[in-house]
Short mmCIF file of C-alpha atoms in Angstrom, two decimals:
data_model
loop_
_atom_site.label_atom_id
_atom_site.label_comp_id
_atom_site.label_asym_id
_atom_site.label_seq_id
_atom_site.Cartn_x
_atom_site.Cartn_y
_atom_site.Cartn_z
CA GLN A 184 9.16 -0.84 18.30
CA LYS A 185 7.63 -0.80 14.86
CA GLU A 186 4.17 0.68 14.66
CA VAL A 187 2.74 -2.23 12.69
CA GLU A 188 4.46 -5.59 12.98
CA GLN A 189 4.06 -8.68 10.88
CA ASN A 190 6.04 -11.88 10.66
CA SER A 191 7.84 -11.62 7.33
CA GLY A 192 7.52 -15.34 6.68
CA PRO A 193 7.60 -17.10 4.40
CA LEU A 194 4.51 -18.88 5.62
CA SER A 195 3.94 -22.08 3.74
CA VAL A 196 0.67 -24.02 3.84
CA PRO A 197 -0.65 -26.91 1.76
CA GLU A 198 -3.49 -26.36 -0.65
CA GLY A 199 -6.85 -26.59 1.11
CA ALA A 200 -5.48 -25.67 4.54
CA ILE A 201 -6.22 -22.56 6.57
CA ALA A 202 -3.60 -19.84 6.36
CA SER A 203 -3.37 -17.59 9.41
CA LEU A 204 -1.68 -14.22 9.10
CA ASN A 205 -1.06 -12.05 12.12
CA CYS A 206 -0.42 -8.39 12.78
CA THR A 207 0.13 -6.33 15.92
CA TYR A 208 0.08 -2.56 16.22
CA SER A 209 1.40 -0.15 18.79
CA ASP A 210 -1.08 2.75 18.81
CA ARG A 211 -3.94 1.81 21.10
CA GLY A 212 -6.05 4.59 19.60
CA SER A 213 -6.05 3.03 16.11
CA GLN A 214 -9.49 2.78 14.61
CA SER A 215 -9.34 1.28 11.14
CA PHE A 216 -7.59 -1.87 10.02
CA PHE A 217 -6.99 -3.24 6.55
CA TRP A 218 -5.51 -6.23 4.79
CA TYR A 219 -3.99 -5.85 1.35
CA ARG A 220 -2.68 -8.56 -0.95
CA GLN A 221 0.31 -7.89 -3.19
CA TYR A 222 1.33 -10.30 -5.89
CA SER A 223 4.95 -10.26 -6.96
CA GLY A 224 5.60 -7.34 -9.30
CA LYS A 225 2.14 -5.87 -8.78
CA SER A 226 0.69 -3.18 -6.57
CA PRO A 227 -1.32 -3.90 -3.39
CA GLU A 228 -5.05 -4.55 -3.62
CA LEU A 229 -7.49 -4.19 -0.75
CA ILE A 230 -9.09 -7.43 0.38
CA MET A 231 -10.58 -6.67 3.80
CA SER A 232 -11.31 -3.82 6.16
CA ILE A 233 -12.37 -4.15 9.80
CA TYR A 234 -13.30 -1.52 12.33
CA SER A 235 -14.91 -3.32 15.29
CA ASN A 236 -13.75 -6.07 17.63
CA GLY A 237 -14.62 -9.56 16.49
CA ASP A 238 -14.71 -11.36 13.18
CA LYS A 239 -15.63 -10.17 9.72
CA GLU A 240 -16.08 -12.72 6.98
CA ASP A 241 -15.92 -12.24 3.21
CA GLY A 242 -15.89 -15.42 1.20
CA ARG A 243 -12.85 -17.47 2.14
CA PHE A 244 -11.36 -14.56 4.10
CA THR A 245 -12.01 -13.75 7.75
CA ALA A 246 -10.51 -10.75 9.48
CA GLN A 247 -10.29 -10.80 13.25
CA LEU A 248 -9.74 -7.75 15.43
CA ASN A 249 -8.91 -7.57 19.12
CA LYS A 250 -8.30 -3.99 20.15
CA ALA A 251 -7.51 -4.89 23.76
CA SER A 252 -4.63 -7.06 22.57
CA GLN A 253 -3.81 -4.69 19.67
CA TYR A 254 -3.97 -7.61 17.32
CA VAL A 255 -5.55 -8.12 13.91
CA SER A 256 -5.41 -11.31 11.90
CA LEU A 257 -6.49 -12.66 8.54
CA LEU A 258 -7.60 -16.24 8.01
CA ILE A 259 -7.76 -17.71 4.54
CA ARG A 260 -9.83 -20.89 4.35
CA ASP A 261 -9.35 -23.53 1.68
CA SER A 262 -6.08 -21.91 0.60
CA GLN A 263 -5.33 -22.03 -3.10
CA PRO A 264 -2.01 -21.66 -4.94
CA SER A 265 -3.42 -18.41 -6.34
CA ASP A 266 -3.45 -17.05 -2.78
CA SER A 267 0.36 -17.11 -2.79
CA ALA A 268 1.32 -13.46 -2.32
CA THR A 269 2.53 -10.98 0.26
CA TYR A 270 -0.16 -9.83 2.66
CA LEU A 271 0.12 -6.33 4.08
CA CYS A 272 -1.54 -5.23 7.29
CA ALA A 273 -2.40 -1.54 7.46
CA VAL A 274 -3.60 0.50 10.40
CA ASN A 275 -5.15 3.95 10.36
CA GLN A 276 -4.25 5.65 13.55
CA GLY A 277 -7.09 8.07 13.88
CA ASN A 278 -9.50 8.30 10.96
CA ASN A 279 -7.17 10.61 9.15
CA ASN A 280 -4.63 10.23 6.39
CA ASP A 281 -2.02 8.65 8.66
CA MET A 282 -2.06 5.00 7.64
CA ARG A 283 0.84 2.75 8.58
CA PHE A 284 1.72 -0.44 6.76
CA GLY A 285 3.41 -3.52 8.08
CA ALA A 286 6.30 -4.98 6.11
CA GLY A 287 4.11 -7.84 4.91
CA THR A 288 3.98 -11.61 5.31
CA ARG A 289 4.84 -13.74 2.32
CA LEU A 290 2.44 -16.66 1.93
CA THR A 291 3.10 -19.68 -0.24
CA VAL A 292 0.34 -22.21 -0.85
CA LYS A 293 1.76 -25.46 -2.13
CA PRO A 294 -0.32 -27.67 -4.47
CA GLY B 245 -13.94 -1.02 -4.93
CA ALA B 246 -12.67 2.34 -6.06
CA VAL B 247 -10.43 2.61 -9.11
CA VAL B 248 -7.12 4.39 -9.25
CA SER B 249 -5.41 4.72 -12.61
CA GLN B 250 -1.65 5.17 -12.85
CA HIS B 251 0.27 5.93 -16.04
CA PRO B 252 2.57 5.00 -17.54
CA SER B 253 2.96 1.42 -16.37
CA ARG B 254 6.54 1.21 -17.54
CA VAL B 255 9.17 3.77 -18.47
CA ILE B 256 12.66 3.28 -19.81
CA CYS B 257 14.68 6.46 -20.07
CA LYS B 258 18.20 7.75 -20.37
CA SER B 259 20.07 9.11 -17.38
CA GLY B 260 19.45 12.82 -16.91
CA THR B 261 15.94 12.92 -18.30
CA SER B 262 12.82 13.72 -16.30
CA VAL B 263 9.88 11.38 -16.01
CA LYS B 264 6.31 12.28 -15.07
CA ILE B 265 3.93 9.73 -13.56
CA GLU B 266 0.20 10.41 -13.29
CA CYS B 267 -2.19 9.09 -10.69
CA ARG B 268 -5.93 9.53 -11.11
CA SER B 269 -8.86 8.53 -8.94
CA LEU B 270 -11.51 7.58 -11.49
CA ASP B 271 -14.70 7.26 -9.47
CA PHE B 272 -14.10 9.24 -6.30
CA GLN B 273 -12.51 12.45 -5.14
CA ALA B 274 -9.27 12.08 -3.24
CA THR B 275 -8.18 14.91 -1.01
CA THR B 276 -5.08 12.91 -0.17
CA MET B 277 -2.88 10.80 -2.40
CA PHE B 278 0.32 8.99 -1.54
CA TRP B 279 3.45 8.09 -3.45
CA TYR B 280 5.47 4.98 -2.62
CA ARG B 281 8.49 3.29 -4.07
CA GLN B 282 9.35 -0.35 -3.74
CA PHE B 283 12.58 -2.16 -4.51
CA PRO B 284 12.50 -5.86 -5.40
CA LYS B 285 11.50 -8.07 -2.49
CA GLN B 286 11.34 -5.10 -0.14
CA SER B 287 8.52 -3.34 1.65
CA LEU B 288 6.56 -0.36 0.42
CA MET B 289 8.35 2.84 1.29
CA LEU B 290 6.25 5.98 1.63
CA MET B 291 7.86 8.86 -0.22
CA ALA B 292 5.36 11.62 0.24
CA THR B 293 1.79 12.54 1.07
CA SER B 294 0.08 14.74 -1.48
CA ASN B 295 -2.80 16.99 -0.44
CA GLU B 296 -4.95 18.75 -3.01
CA GLY B 297 -4.15 22.41 -3.25
CA SER B 298 -1.19 22.39 -0.93
CA LYS B 299 2.45 21.36 -0.86
CA ALA B 300 3.28 17.71 -0.49
CA THR B 301 4.71 16.38 2.75
CA TYR B 302 7.87 14.40 2.12
CA GLU B 303 9.22 11.60 4.28
CA GLN B 304 12.63 11.97 5.80
CA GLY B 305 15.38 11.32 3.31
CA VAL B 306 13.27 11.96 0.22
CA GLU B 307 14.51 14.91 -1.82
CA LYS B 308 11.63 17.20 -2.66
CA ASP B 309 13.56 18.85 -5.50
CA LYS B 310 14.24 15.46 -6.99
CA PHE B 311 10.72 14.11 -6.70
CA LEU B 312 8.29 16.87 -7.60
CA ILE B 313 4.70 16.29 -6.62
CA ASN B 314 1.71 18.24 -7.86
CA HIS B 315 -1.85 17.61 -6.68
CA ALA B 316 -3.77 20.18 -8.68
CA SER B 317 -7.22 18.61 -8.50
CA LEU B 318 -9.21 16.20 -6.37
CA THR B 319 -8.64 13.43 -8.89
CA LEU B 320 -5.09 13.92 -10.13
CA SER B 321 -1.64 13.86 -8.58
CA THR B 322 1.62 13.73 -10.51
CA LEU B 323 5.11 12.69 -9.53
CA THR B 324 8.02 13.96 -11.60
CA VAL B 325 11.38 12.32 -11.17
CA THR B 326 13.78 15.04 -12.24
CA SER B 327 17.15 14.28 -13.80
CA ALA B 328 16.68 10.57 -13.26
CA HIS B 329 19.70 8.38 -12.59
CA PRO B 330 20.07 4.60 -12.50
CA GLU B 331 19.67 4.56 -8.72
CA ASP B 332 16.16 5.99 -9.21
CA SER B 333 15.14 2.83 -11.01
CA SER B 334 12.34 1.33 -8.96
CA PHE B 335 8.66 0.48 -8.82
CA TYR B 336 6.67 3.63 -8.04
CA ILE B 337 3.13 3.19 -6.74
CA CYS B 338 0.50 5.80 -6.01
CA SER B 339 -2.57 5.48 -3.86
CA ALA B 340 -5.63 7.62 -3.28
CA MET B 341 -7.58 7.86 -0.06
CA ASP B 342 -11.37 8.02 -0.13
CA ARG B 343 -13.70 9.70 2.36
CA GLU B 344 -13.62 6.62 4.61
CA TYR B 345 -9.82 6.86 4.84
CA ILE B 346 -9.30 3.73 2.76
CA GLN B 347 -6.33 3.71 0.39
CA TYR B 348 -6.69 2.33 -3.10
CA PHE B 349 -3.57 1.73 -5.13
CA GLY B 350 -2.71 2.37 -8.73
CA ALA B 351 -1.13 -0.40 -10.76
CA GLY B 352 2.36 1.05 -10.35
CA THR B 353 5.03 2.38 -12.68
CA ARG B 354 8.21 0.48 -13.27
CA LEU B 355 10.99 2.97 -13.98
CA SER B 356 14.25 1.86 -15.54
CA VAL B 357 16.95 4.49 -15.98
CA LEU B 358 19.78 3.50 -18.32
#
């Protein structure tokens, strides 16, 4: 079982819709959770971090964490073509330097 | 967010030469930095974890004599690809971890070995 699992996609949504990206992790003791966005040919950039159960909103992005289900998700409201990218879920397994990345979900937002 | 600078952004070199890539954390101190490589349309692959003042920890299958890592200060780590060959051509990305264990990535270095 992979430590951090994501559906590779591609996930395709129409412009203006909500894109929902999901991630599960195996280490129940994980404490920090991150979403990165990576455009084609570029390096990843941090878009959200979440540490507690529940929702965290930042603009059009909402991260959701459920530690009991070992599940973290990212919702993108009012999706734009510029949101088309690969989204990487990352999990820090103990507030140390051991961060594990998922393989990423490729999102395409169609005009 | 924190800024990580990576240079050069692109290198084209002849087979057999060595290439040095620098990674700097510009506005924070990074005890730990990471080096990744990524092939087209593939996932990030962690190569090594670089800790300031100590030897790097390499992932299984990564040759430490081939990919030399030096982390001499809290703001600078370097990766040297020694005797580069065409199969080393890839996108190399560094990241630096801040005190809250968040990784910030450099812009990446695209290496092409002829």
